[in-house]
Amino acid sequence: AQTVTQSQPEMSVQEAETVTLSCTYDTSENNYYLFWYKQPPSRQMILVIRQEAYKQQNATENRFSVNFQKAAKSFSLKISDSQLGDTAMYFCAFMRGGNQFYFGTGTSLTVIP
Amino acid sequence: ETGVTQSPTHLIKTRGQQVTLRCSSQSGHNTVSWYQQALGQGPQFIFQYYREEENGRGNFPPRFSGLQFPNYSSELNVNALELDDSALYLCASSRKRDSQETQYFGPGTRLLVL
């Protein structure tokens, strides 16, 4: 079975600073995808960034980047130049063939002005 | 916004009743997945539909059932509601069944069972 672990239930960061959210996963699969989703207080889940397991290069999307360590089964999200709009619940998710997502329990991030 | 809509936004039912939740997929998407998100938890996979057929199911009892229509809109039906069914129900649509396409989530339906 696949499991996704987010060990930081809550985090805070000063506006304009950098923060890293942790995620580890467990799988016996070799081909899979990893995602970070953001769920603001309005509830709609929004894709932040995605990483294909077969790619060694870490994905980057503007201020968001990941540190993907396949051997360690680690997938952390770095948010640079944090903005007030980044305040949300962040979910790490694992997907293998068949499109079923396995989500972590989330990290609540608060950006402090 | 993701282009995925859900109705209703909120719903209150009593134990033992039945409920139907609806989802309209993003244009061009033929796969829809349903998730249950309990308070303070990550979403849990209920099932997925691809071209009107069930294509995978999570650890949910048979009283959770679904439908996907030719226009790729979808319904989640829950019979014999229990208190623990109180949760946010999310649907997510994607373009293909076997490709690793990103799933786009709707805003959810908040169900409260009394």
PDB file of C-alpha atoms in Angstrom:
ATOM      1  CA  ALA A   1       0.000   0.000   0.000  1.00  0.00           C
ATOM      2  CA  GLN A   2       1.071   3.540  -0.647  1.00  0.00           C
ATOM      3  CA  THR A   3       1.370   5.977   2.253  1.00  0.00           C
ATOM      4  CA  VAL A   4       2.158   9.665   2.328  1.00  0.00           C
ATOM      5  CA  THR A   5       3.429  11.325   5.500  1.00  0.00           C
ATOM      6  CA  GLN A   6       3.521  15.019   6.266  1.00  0.00           C
ATOM      7  CA  SER A   7       5.135  15.415   9.662  1.00  0.00           C
ATOM      8  CA  GLN A   8       4.506  19.148  10.092  1.00  0.00           C
ATOM      9  CA  PRO A   9       0.845  19.793  10.960  1.00  0.00           C
ATOM     10  CA  GLU A  10       1.390  23.568  11.186  1.00  0.00           C
ATOM     11  CA  MET A  11       4.026  25.994  10.018  1.00  0.00           C
ATOM     12  CA  SER A  12       4.415  29.741   9.822  1.00  0.00           C
ATOM     13  CA  VAL A  13       6.709  32.033   7.870  1.00  0.00           C
ATOM     14  CA  GLN A  14       7.289  35.747   7.665  1.00  0.00           C
ATOM     15  CA  GLU A  15       6.212  37.448   4.499  1.00  0.00           C
ATOM     16  CA  ALA A  16       9.012  37.474   1.876  1.00  0.00           C
ATOM     17  CA  GLU A  17      10.888  34.683   3.645  1.00  0.00           C
ATOM     18  CA  THR A  18      11.429  31.104   2.461  1.00  0.00           C
ATOM     19  CA  VAL A  19       9.760  28.032   3.934  1.00  0.00           C
ATOM     20  CA  THR A  20      10.100  24.311   3.246  1.00  0.00           C
ATOM     21  CA  LEU A  21       7.314  21.783   3.754  1.00  0.00           C
ATOM     22  CA  SER A  22       8.263  18.144   4.187  1.00  0.00           C
ATOM     23  CA  CYS A  23       6.732  15.034   2.684  1.00  0.00           C
ATOM     24  CA  THR A  24       7.796  11.410   2.654  1.00  0.00           C
ATOM     25  CA  TYR A  25       6.102   8.516   0.958  1.00  0.00           C
ATOM     26  CA  ASP A  26       6.314   4.775   0.824  1.00  0.00           C
ATOM     27  CA  THR A  27       5.843   2.734  -2.319  1.00  0.00           C
ATOM     28  CA  SER A  28       7.217  -0.267  -4.148  1.00  0.00           C
ATOM     29  CA  GLU A  29       6.373   1.281  -7.503  1.00  0.00           C
ATOM     30  CA  ASN A  30       9.084   2.641  -9.768  1.00  0.00           C
ATOM     31  CA  ASN A  31       6.928   4.854 -11.950  1.00  0.00           C
ATOM     32  CA  TYR A  32       4.714   7.348 -10.215  1.00  0.00           C
ATOM     33  CA  TYR A  33       3.921  11.022  -9.878  1.00  0.00           C
ATOM     34  CA  LEU A  34       4.112  13.358  -6.917  1.00  0.00           C
ATOM     35  CA  PHE A  35       2.101  16.511  -6.400  1.00  0.00           C
ATOM     36  CA  TRP A  36       1.697  19.391  -4.040  1.00  0.00           C
ATOM     37  CA  TYR A  37      -1.806  20.791  -3.805  1.00  0.00           C
ATOM     38  CA  LYS A  38      -2.885  23.951  -2.001  1.00  0.00           C
ATOM     39  CA  GLN A  39      -6.255  24.243  -0.312  1.00  0.00           C
ATOM     40  CA  PRO A  40      -7.037  27.825   0.718  1.00  0.00           C
ATOM     41  CA  PRO A  41      -9.803  28.549   3.210  1.00  0.00           C
ATOM     42  CA  SER A  42     -12.287  28.669   0.306  1.00  0.00           C
ATOM     43  CA  ARG A  43     -11.660  24.893   0.034  1.00  0.00           C
ATOM     44  CA  GLN A  44     -10.896  24.416  -3.681  1.00  0.00           C
ATOM     45  CA  MET A  45      -7.766  22.347  -4.141  1.00  0.00           C
ATOM     46  CA  ILE A  46      -5.318  23.955  -6.535  1.00  0.00           C
ATOM     47  CA  LEU A  47      -2.321  22.260  -8.105  1.00  0.00           C
ATOM     48  CA  VAL A  48       0.935  23.891  -7.024  1.00  0.00           C
ATOM     49  CA  ILE A  49       3.546  21.675  -8.624  1.00  0.00           C
ATOM     50  CA  ARG A  50       4.025  18.176  -9.977  1.00  0.00           C
ATOM     51  CA  GLN A  51       7.031  15.859 -10.333  1.00  0.00           C
ATOM     52  CA  GLU A  52       7.428  12.756 -12.462  1.00  0.00           C
ATOM     53  CA  ALA A  53       9.429  10.074 -10.662  1.00  0.00           C
ATOM     54  CA  TYR A  54      11.430   9.224 -13.784  1.00  0.00           C
ATOM     55  CA  LYS A  55      12.769  12.775 -14.013  1.00  0.00           C
ATOM     56  CA  GLN A  56      15.861  13.539 -11.978  1.00  0.00           C
ATOM     57  CA  GLN A  57      15.517  17.283 -12.353  1.00  0.00           C
ATOM     58  CA  ASN A  58      13.522  18.951  -9.620  1.00  0.00           C
ATOM     59  CA  ALA A  59      10.347  20.672 -10.773  1.00  0.00           C
ATOM     60  CA  THR A  60      10.070  24.437 -10.463  1.00  0.00           C
ATOM     61  CA  GLU A  61       7.054  26.673 -10.851  1.00  0.00           C
ATOM     62  CA  ASN A  62       7.782  30.346 -10.242  1.00  0.00           C
ATOM     63  CA  ARG A  63       8.303  30.749  -6.478  1.00  0.00           C
ATOM     64  CA  PHE A  64       7.638  27.068  -5.829  1.00  0.00           C
ATOM     65  CA  SER A  65      10.216  24.333  -6.193  1.00  0.00           C
ATOM     66  CA  VAL A  66      10.636  20.798  -4.959  1.00  0.00           C
ATOM     67  CA  ASN A  67      13.497  18.731  -3.641  1.00  0.00           C
ATOM     68  CA  PHE A  68      12.804  15.228  -4.905  1.00  0.00           C
ATOM     69  CA  GLN A  69      14.972  12.506  -3.403  1.00  0.00           C
ATOM     70  CA  LYS A  70      13.759   9.248  -4.961  1.00  0.00           C
ATOM     71  CA  ALA A  71      16.008   6.909  -3.015  1.00  0.00           C
ATOM     72  CA  ALA A  72      14.993   8.519   0.260  1.00  0.00           C
ATOM     73  CA  LYS A  73      11.346   8.738  -0.876  1.00  0.00           C
ATOM     74  CA  SER A  74      11.267  12.376   0.061  1.00  0.00           C
ATOM     75  CA  PHE A  75       9.455  15.204  -1.719  1.00  0.00           C
ATOM     76  CA  SER A  76       9.693  18.593  -0.024  1.00  0.00           C
ATOM     77  CA  LEU A  77       8.189  21.860  -1.231  1.00  0.00           C
ATOM     78  CA  LYS A  78      10.090  25.129  -1.004  1.00  0.00           C
ATOM     79  CA  ILE A  79       8.190  28.398  -1.195  1.00  0.00           C
ATOM     80  CA  SER A  80      10.377  31.429  -1.822  1.00  0.00           C
ATOM     81  CA  ASP A  81       9.401  35.049  -1.211  1.00  0.00           C
ATOM     82  CA  SER A  82       6.314  33.954   0.736  1.00  0.00           C
ATOM     83  CA  GLN A  83       3.177  35.997   0.139  1.00  0.00           C
ATOM     84  CA  LEU A  84       0.046  36.435   2.230  1.00  0.00           C
ATOM     85  CA  GLY A  85      -1.904  34.552  -0.436  1.00  0.00           C
ATOM     86  CA  ASP A  86       0.215  31.481   0.233  1.00  0.00           C
ATOM     87  CA  THR A  87      -1.628  30.967   3.517  1.00  0.00           C
ATOM     88  CA  ALA A  88      -3.421  27.642   3.050  1.00  0.00           C
ATOM     89  CA  MET A  89      -3.385  23.948   3.793  1.00  0.00           C
ATOM     90  CA  TYR A  90      -0.810  22.156   1.663  1.00  0.00           C
ATOM     91  CA  PHE A  91      -1.233  18.503   0.727  1.00  0.00           C
ATOM     92  CA  CYS A  92       1.406  16.232  -0.661  1.00  0.00           C
ATOM     93  CA  ALA A  93      -0.026  13.547  -2.947  1.00  0.00           C
ATOM     94  CA  PHE A  94       1.247  10.403  -4.626  1.00  0.00           C
ATOM     95  CA  MET A  95      -0.232   8.949  -7.803  1.00  0.00           C
ATOM     96  CA  ARG A  96       0.535   5.693  -9.549  1.00  0.00           C
ATOM     97  CA  GLY A  97      -1.068   4.164 -12.622  1.00  0.00           C
ATOM     98  CA  GLY A  98      -4.831   4.473 -12.608  1.00  0.00           C
ATOM     99  CA  ASN A  99      -4.997   8.032 -11.391  1.00  0.00           C
ATOM    100  CA  GLN A 100      -5.730   7.233  -7.753  1.00  0.00           C
ATOM    101  CA  PHE A 101      -4.275   9.828  -5.442  1.00  0.00           C
ATOM    102  CA  TYR A 102      -2.952   9.097  -1.992  1.00  0.00           C
ATOM    103  CA  PHE A 103      -2.839  12.234   0.119  1.00  0.00           C
ATOM    104  CA  GLY A 104      -0.952  13.157   3.240  1.00  0.00           C
ATOM    105  CA  THR A 105      -2.696  14.727   6.206  1.00  0.00           C
ATOM    106  CA  GLY A 106      -1.635  18.222   5.221  1.00  0.00           C
ATOM    107  CA  THR A 107       0.430  21.090   6.565  1.00  0.00           C
ATOM    108  CA  SER A 108      -1.300  24.307   7.540  1.00  0.00           C
ATOM    109  CA  LEU A 109       0.896  27.204   6.455  1.00  0.00           C
ATOM    110  CA  THR A 110       0.397  30.717   7.762  1.00  0.00           C
ATOM    111  CA  VAL A 111       2.248  33.648   6.229  1.00  0.00           C
ATOM    112  CA  ILE A 112       2.719  36.415   8.777  1.00  0.00           C
ATOM    113  CA  PRO A 113       2.739  40.024   7.584  1.00  0.00           C
TER     114      PRO A 113
ATOM    115  CA  GLU B   1     -10.654  28.339 -10.854  1.00  0.00           C
ATOM    116  CA  THR B   2     -10.415  24.761 -12.111  1.00  0.00           C
ATOM    117  CA  GLY B   3     -13.580  24.586 -14.220  1.00  0.00           C
ATOM    118  CA  VAL B   4     -14.974  21.782 -12.040  1.00  0.00           C
ATOM    119  CA  THR B   5     -18.229  22.554 -10.272  1.00  0.00           C
ATOM    120  CA  GLN B   6     -20.122  20.717  -7.546  1.00  0.00           C
ATOM    121  CA  SER B   7     -23.600  20.979  -6.115  1.00  0.00           C
ATOM    122  CA  PRO B   8     -24.892  21.594  -3.581  1.00  0.00           C
ATOM    123  CA  THR B   9     -22.263  23.458  -1.597  1.00  0.00           C
ATOM    124  CA  HIS B  10     -23.720  22.424   1.748  1.00  0.00           C
ATOM    125  CA  LEU B  11     -26.141  19.724   2.791  1.00  0.00           C
ATOM    126  CA  ILE B  12     -27.642  18.539   6.075  1.00  0.00           C
ATOM    127  CA  LYS B  13     -29.137  15.055   6.367  1.00  0.00           C
ATOM    128  CA  THR B  14     -30.170  12.745   9.160  1.00  0.00           C
ATOM    129  CA  ARG B  15     -28.833   9.305   9.870  1.00  0.00           C
ATOM    130  CA  GLY B  16     -30.344   6.618   7.622  1.00  0.00           C
ATOM    131  CA  GLN B  17     -31.218   8.978   4.799  1.00  0.00           C
ATOM    132  CA  GLN B  18     -29.822   8.894   1.285  1.00  0.00           C
ATOM    133  CA  VAL B  19     -27.937  11.684  -0.483  1.00  0.00           C
ATOM    134  CA  THR B  20     -26.866  12.490  -4.049  1.00  0.00           C
ATOM    135  CA  LEU B  21     -23.983  14.833  -4.785  1.00  0.00           C
ATOM    136  CA  ARG B  22     -23.241  16.160  -8.250  1.00  0.00           C
ATOM    137  CA  CYS B  23     -20.111  17.108 -10.143  1.00  0.00           C
ATOM    138  CA  SER B  24     -19.598  18.753 -13.505  1.00  0.00           C
ATOM    139  CA  SER B  25     -16.214  17.974 -14.995  1.00  0.00           C
ATOM    140  CA  GLN B  26     -13.879  20.321 -16.752  1.00  0.00           C
ATOM    141  CA  SER B  27     -14.506  20.443 -20.492  1.00  0.00           C
ATOM    142  CA  GLY B  28     -12.708  17.650 -22.350  1.00  0.00           C
ATOM    143  CA  HIS B  29     -12.182  15.519 -19.251  1.00  0.00           C
ATOM    144  CA  ASN B  30     -13.507  11.960 -19.371  1.00  0.00           C
ATOM    145  CA  THR B  31     -12.411  10.721 -15.959  1.00  0.00           C
ATOM    146  CA  VAL B  32     -13.821  11.726 -12.600  1.00  0.00           C
ATOM    147  CA  SER B  33     -12.716  10.716  -9.123  1.00  0.00           C
ATOM    148  CA  TRP B  34     -14.503  11.226  -5.832  1.00  0.00           C
ATOM    149  CA  TYR B  35     -12.839  11.829  -2.480  1.00  0.00           C
ATOM    150  CA  GLN B  36     -14.018  12.115   1.106  1.00  0.00           C
ATOM    151  CA  GLN B  37     -12.179  14.650   3.257  1.00  0.00           C
ATOM    152  CA  ALA B  38     -12.892  14.440   6.960  1.00  0.00           C
ATOM    153  CA  LEU B  39     -12.182  17.484   9.080  1.00  0.00           C
ATOM    154  CA  GLY B  40      -8.451  17.962   9.546  1.00  0.00           C
ATOM    155  CA  GLN B  41      -7.549  15.097   7.219  1.00  0.00           C
ATOM    156  CA  GLY B  42      -6.362  14.630   3.682  1.00  0.00           C
ATOM    157  CA  PRO B  43      -8.808  13.456   1.016  1.00  0.00           C
ATOM    158  CA  GLN B  44      -9.484   9.712   0.842  1.00  0.00           C
ATOM    159  CA  PHE B  45     -10.176   8.091  -2.529  1.00  0.00           C
ATOM    160  CA  ILE B  46     -13.706   6.705  -2.885  1.00  0.00           C
ATOM    161  CA  PHE B  47     -13.828   5.651  -6.544  1.00  0.00           C
ATOM    162  CA  GLN B  48     -13.133   6.721 -10.090  1.00  0.00           C
ATOM    163  CA  TYR B  49     -15.228   6.626 -13.254  1.00  0.00           C
ATOM    164  CA  TYR B  50     -13.879   6.527 -16.782  1.00  0.00           C
ATOM    165  CA  ARG B  51     -16.238   6.706 -19.730  1.00  0.00           C
ATOM    166  CA  GLU B  52     -19.244   5.841 -17.572  1.00  0.00           C
ATOM    167  CA  GLU B  53     -17.702   2.772 -15.922  1.00  0.00           C
ATOM    168  CA  GLU B  54     -16.193   2.372 -12.463  1.00  0.00           C
ATOM    169  CA  ASN B  55     -12.411   2.244 -12.760  1.00  0.00           C
ATOM    170  CA  GLY B  56     -11.083   1.655  -9.296  1.00  0.00           C
ATOM    171  CA  ARG B  57     -12.441   1.883  -5.784  1.00  0.00           C
ATOM    172  CA  GLY B  58     -11.001   2.761  -2.412  1.00  0.00           C
ATOM    173  CA  ASN B  59     -11.854   1.275   0.950  1.00  0.00           C
ATOM    174  CA  PHE B  60     -15.487   2.392   1.070  1.00  0.00           C
ATOM    175  CA  PRO B  61     -18.584   0.190   1.544  1.00  0.00           C
ATOM    176  CA  PRO B  62     -21.066  -0.532  -1.263  1.00  0.00           C
ATOM    177  CA  ARG B  63     -23.524   2.034   0.077  1.00  0.00           C
ATOM    178  CA  PHE B  64     -21.230   4.545  -1.635  1.00  0.00           C
ATOM    179  CA  SER B  65     -22.047   4.342  -5.331  1.00  0.00           C
ATOM    180  CA  GLY B  66     -21.633   6.530  -8.359  1.00  0.00           C
ATOM    181  CA  LEU B  67     -22.631   7.297 -11.883  1.00  0.00           C
ATOM    182  CA  GLN B  68     -20.968   9.035 -14.775  1.00  0.00           C
ATOM    183  CA  PHE B  69     -23.092  10.345 -17.620  1.00  0.00           C
ATOM    184  CA  PRO B  70     -22.347  10.623 -21.357  1.00  0.00           C
ATOM    185  CA  ASN B  71     -21.505  14.299 -20.909  1.00  0.00           C
ATOM    186  CA  TYR B  72     -19.007  13.171 -18.218  1.00  0.00           C
ATOM    187  CA  SER B  73     -20.856  14.805 -15.353  1.00  0.00           C
ATOM    188  CA  SER B  74     -21.038  12.563 -12.319  1.00  0.00           C
ATOM    189  CA  GLU B  75     -23.007  11.708  -9.201  1.00  0.00           C
ATOM    190  CA  LEU B  76     -22.002  10.277  -5.854  1.00  0.00           C
ATOM    191  CA  ASN B  77     -24.781   8.487  -3.981  1.00  0.00           C
ATOM    192  CA  VAL B  78     -24.572   7.501  -0.358  1.00  0.00           C
ATOM    193  CA  ASN B  79     -27.281   5.301   1.165  1.00  0.00           C
ATOM    194  CA  ALA B  80     -28.072   4.664   4.821  1.00  0.00           C
ATOM    195  CA  LEU B  81     -26.111   7.698   5.990  1.00  0.00           C
ATOM    196  CA  GLU B  82     -24.044   7.363   9.143  1.00  0.00           C
ATOM    197  CA  LEU B  83     -22.722  10.102  11.408  1.00  0.00           C
ATOM    198  CA  ASP B  84     -19.167   9.370  10.233  1.00  0.00           C
ATOM    199  CA  ASP B  85     -20.162  10.241   6.673  1.00  0.00           C
ATOM    200  CA  SER B  86     -20.051  13.906   7.689  1.00  0.00           C
ATOM    201  CA  ALA B  87     -17.228  15.326   5.585  1.00  0.00           C
ATOM    202  CA  LEU B  88     -16.277  17.444   2.608  1.00  0.00           C
ATOM    203  CA  TYR B  89     -16.807  15.489  -0.612  1.00  0.00           C
ATOM    204  CA  LEU B  90     -14.551  16.451  -3.483  1.00  0.00           C
ATOM    205  CA  CYS B  91     -14.680  15.454  -7.093  1.00  0.00           C
ATOM    206  CA  ALA B  92     -11.751  15.763  -9.445  1.00  0.00           C
ATOM    207  CA  SER B  93     -11.670  15.429 -13.213  1.00  0.00           C
ATOM    208  CA  SER B  94      -8.858  14.519 -15.543  1.00  0.00           C
ATOM    209  CA  ARG B  95      -8.407  13.874 -19.225  1.00  0.00           C
ATOM    210  CA  LYS B  96      -7.500  10.199 -19.568  1.00  0.00           C
ATOM    211  CA  ARG B  97      -7.659   7.080 -17.501  1.00  0.00           C
ATOM    212  CA  ASP B  98      -4.191   5.659 -17.950  1.00  0.00           C
ATOM    213  CA  SER B  99      -2.108   8.751 -18.434  1.00  0.00           C
ATOM    214  CA  GLN B 100      -0.776  10.613 -15.479  1.00  0.00           C
ATOM    215  CA  GLU B 101      -2.822  13.681 -16.130  1.00  0.00           C
ATOM    216  CA  THR B 102      -3.270  16.154 -13.354  1.00  0.00           C
ATOM    217  CA  GLN B 103      -6.581  16.027 -11.539  1.00  0.00           C
ATOM    218  CA  TYR B 104      -8.554  19.237 -11.170  1.00  0.00           C
ATOM    219  CA  PHE B 105     -10.682  19.533  -8.098  1.00  0.00           C
ATOM    220  CA  GLY B 106     -14.071  21.078  -7.527  1.00  0.00           C
ATOM    221  CA  PRO B 107     -14.878  23.235  -4.492  1.00  0.00           C
ATOM    222  CA  GLY B 108     -16.558  20.367  -2.675  1.00  0.00           C
ATOM    223  CA  THR B 109     -19.858  19.635  -0.991  1.00  0.00           C
ATOM    224  CA  ARG B 110     -19.940  19.866   2.787  1.00  0.00           C
ATOM    225  CA  LEU B 111     -22.205  17.115   4.134  1.00  0.00           C
ATOM    226  CA  LEU B 112     -23.384  17.085   7.733  1.00  0.00           C
ATOM    227  CA  VAL B 113     -25.193  14.017   9.033  1.00  0.00           C
ATOM    228  CA  LEU B 114     -27.184  14.505  12.235  1.00  0.00           C
TER     229      LEU B 114
END
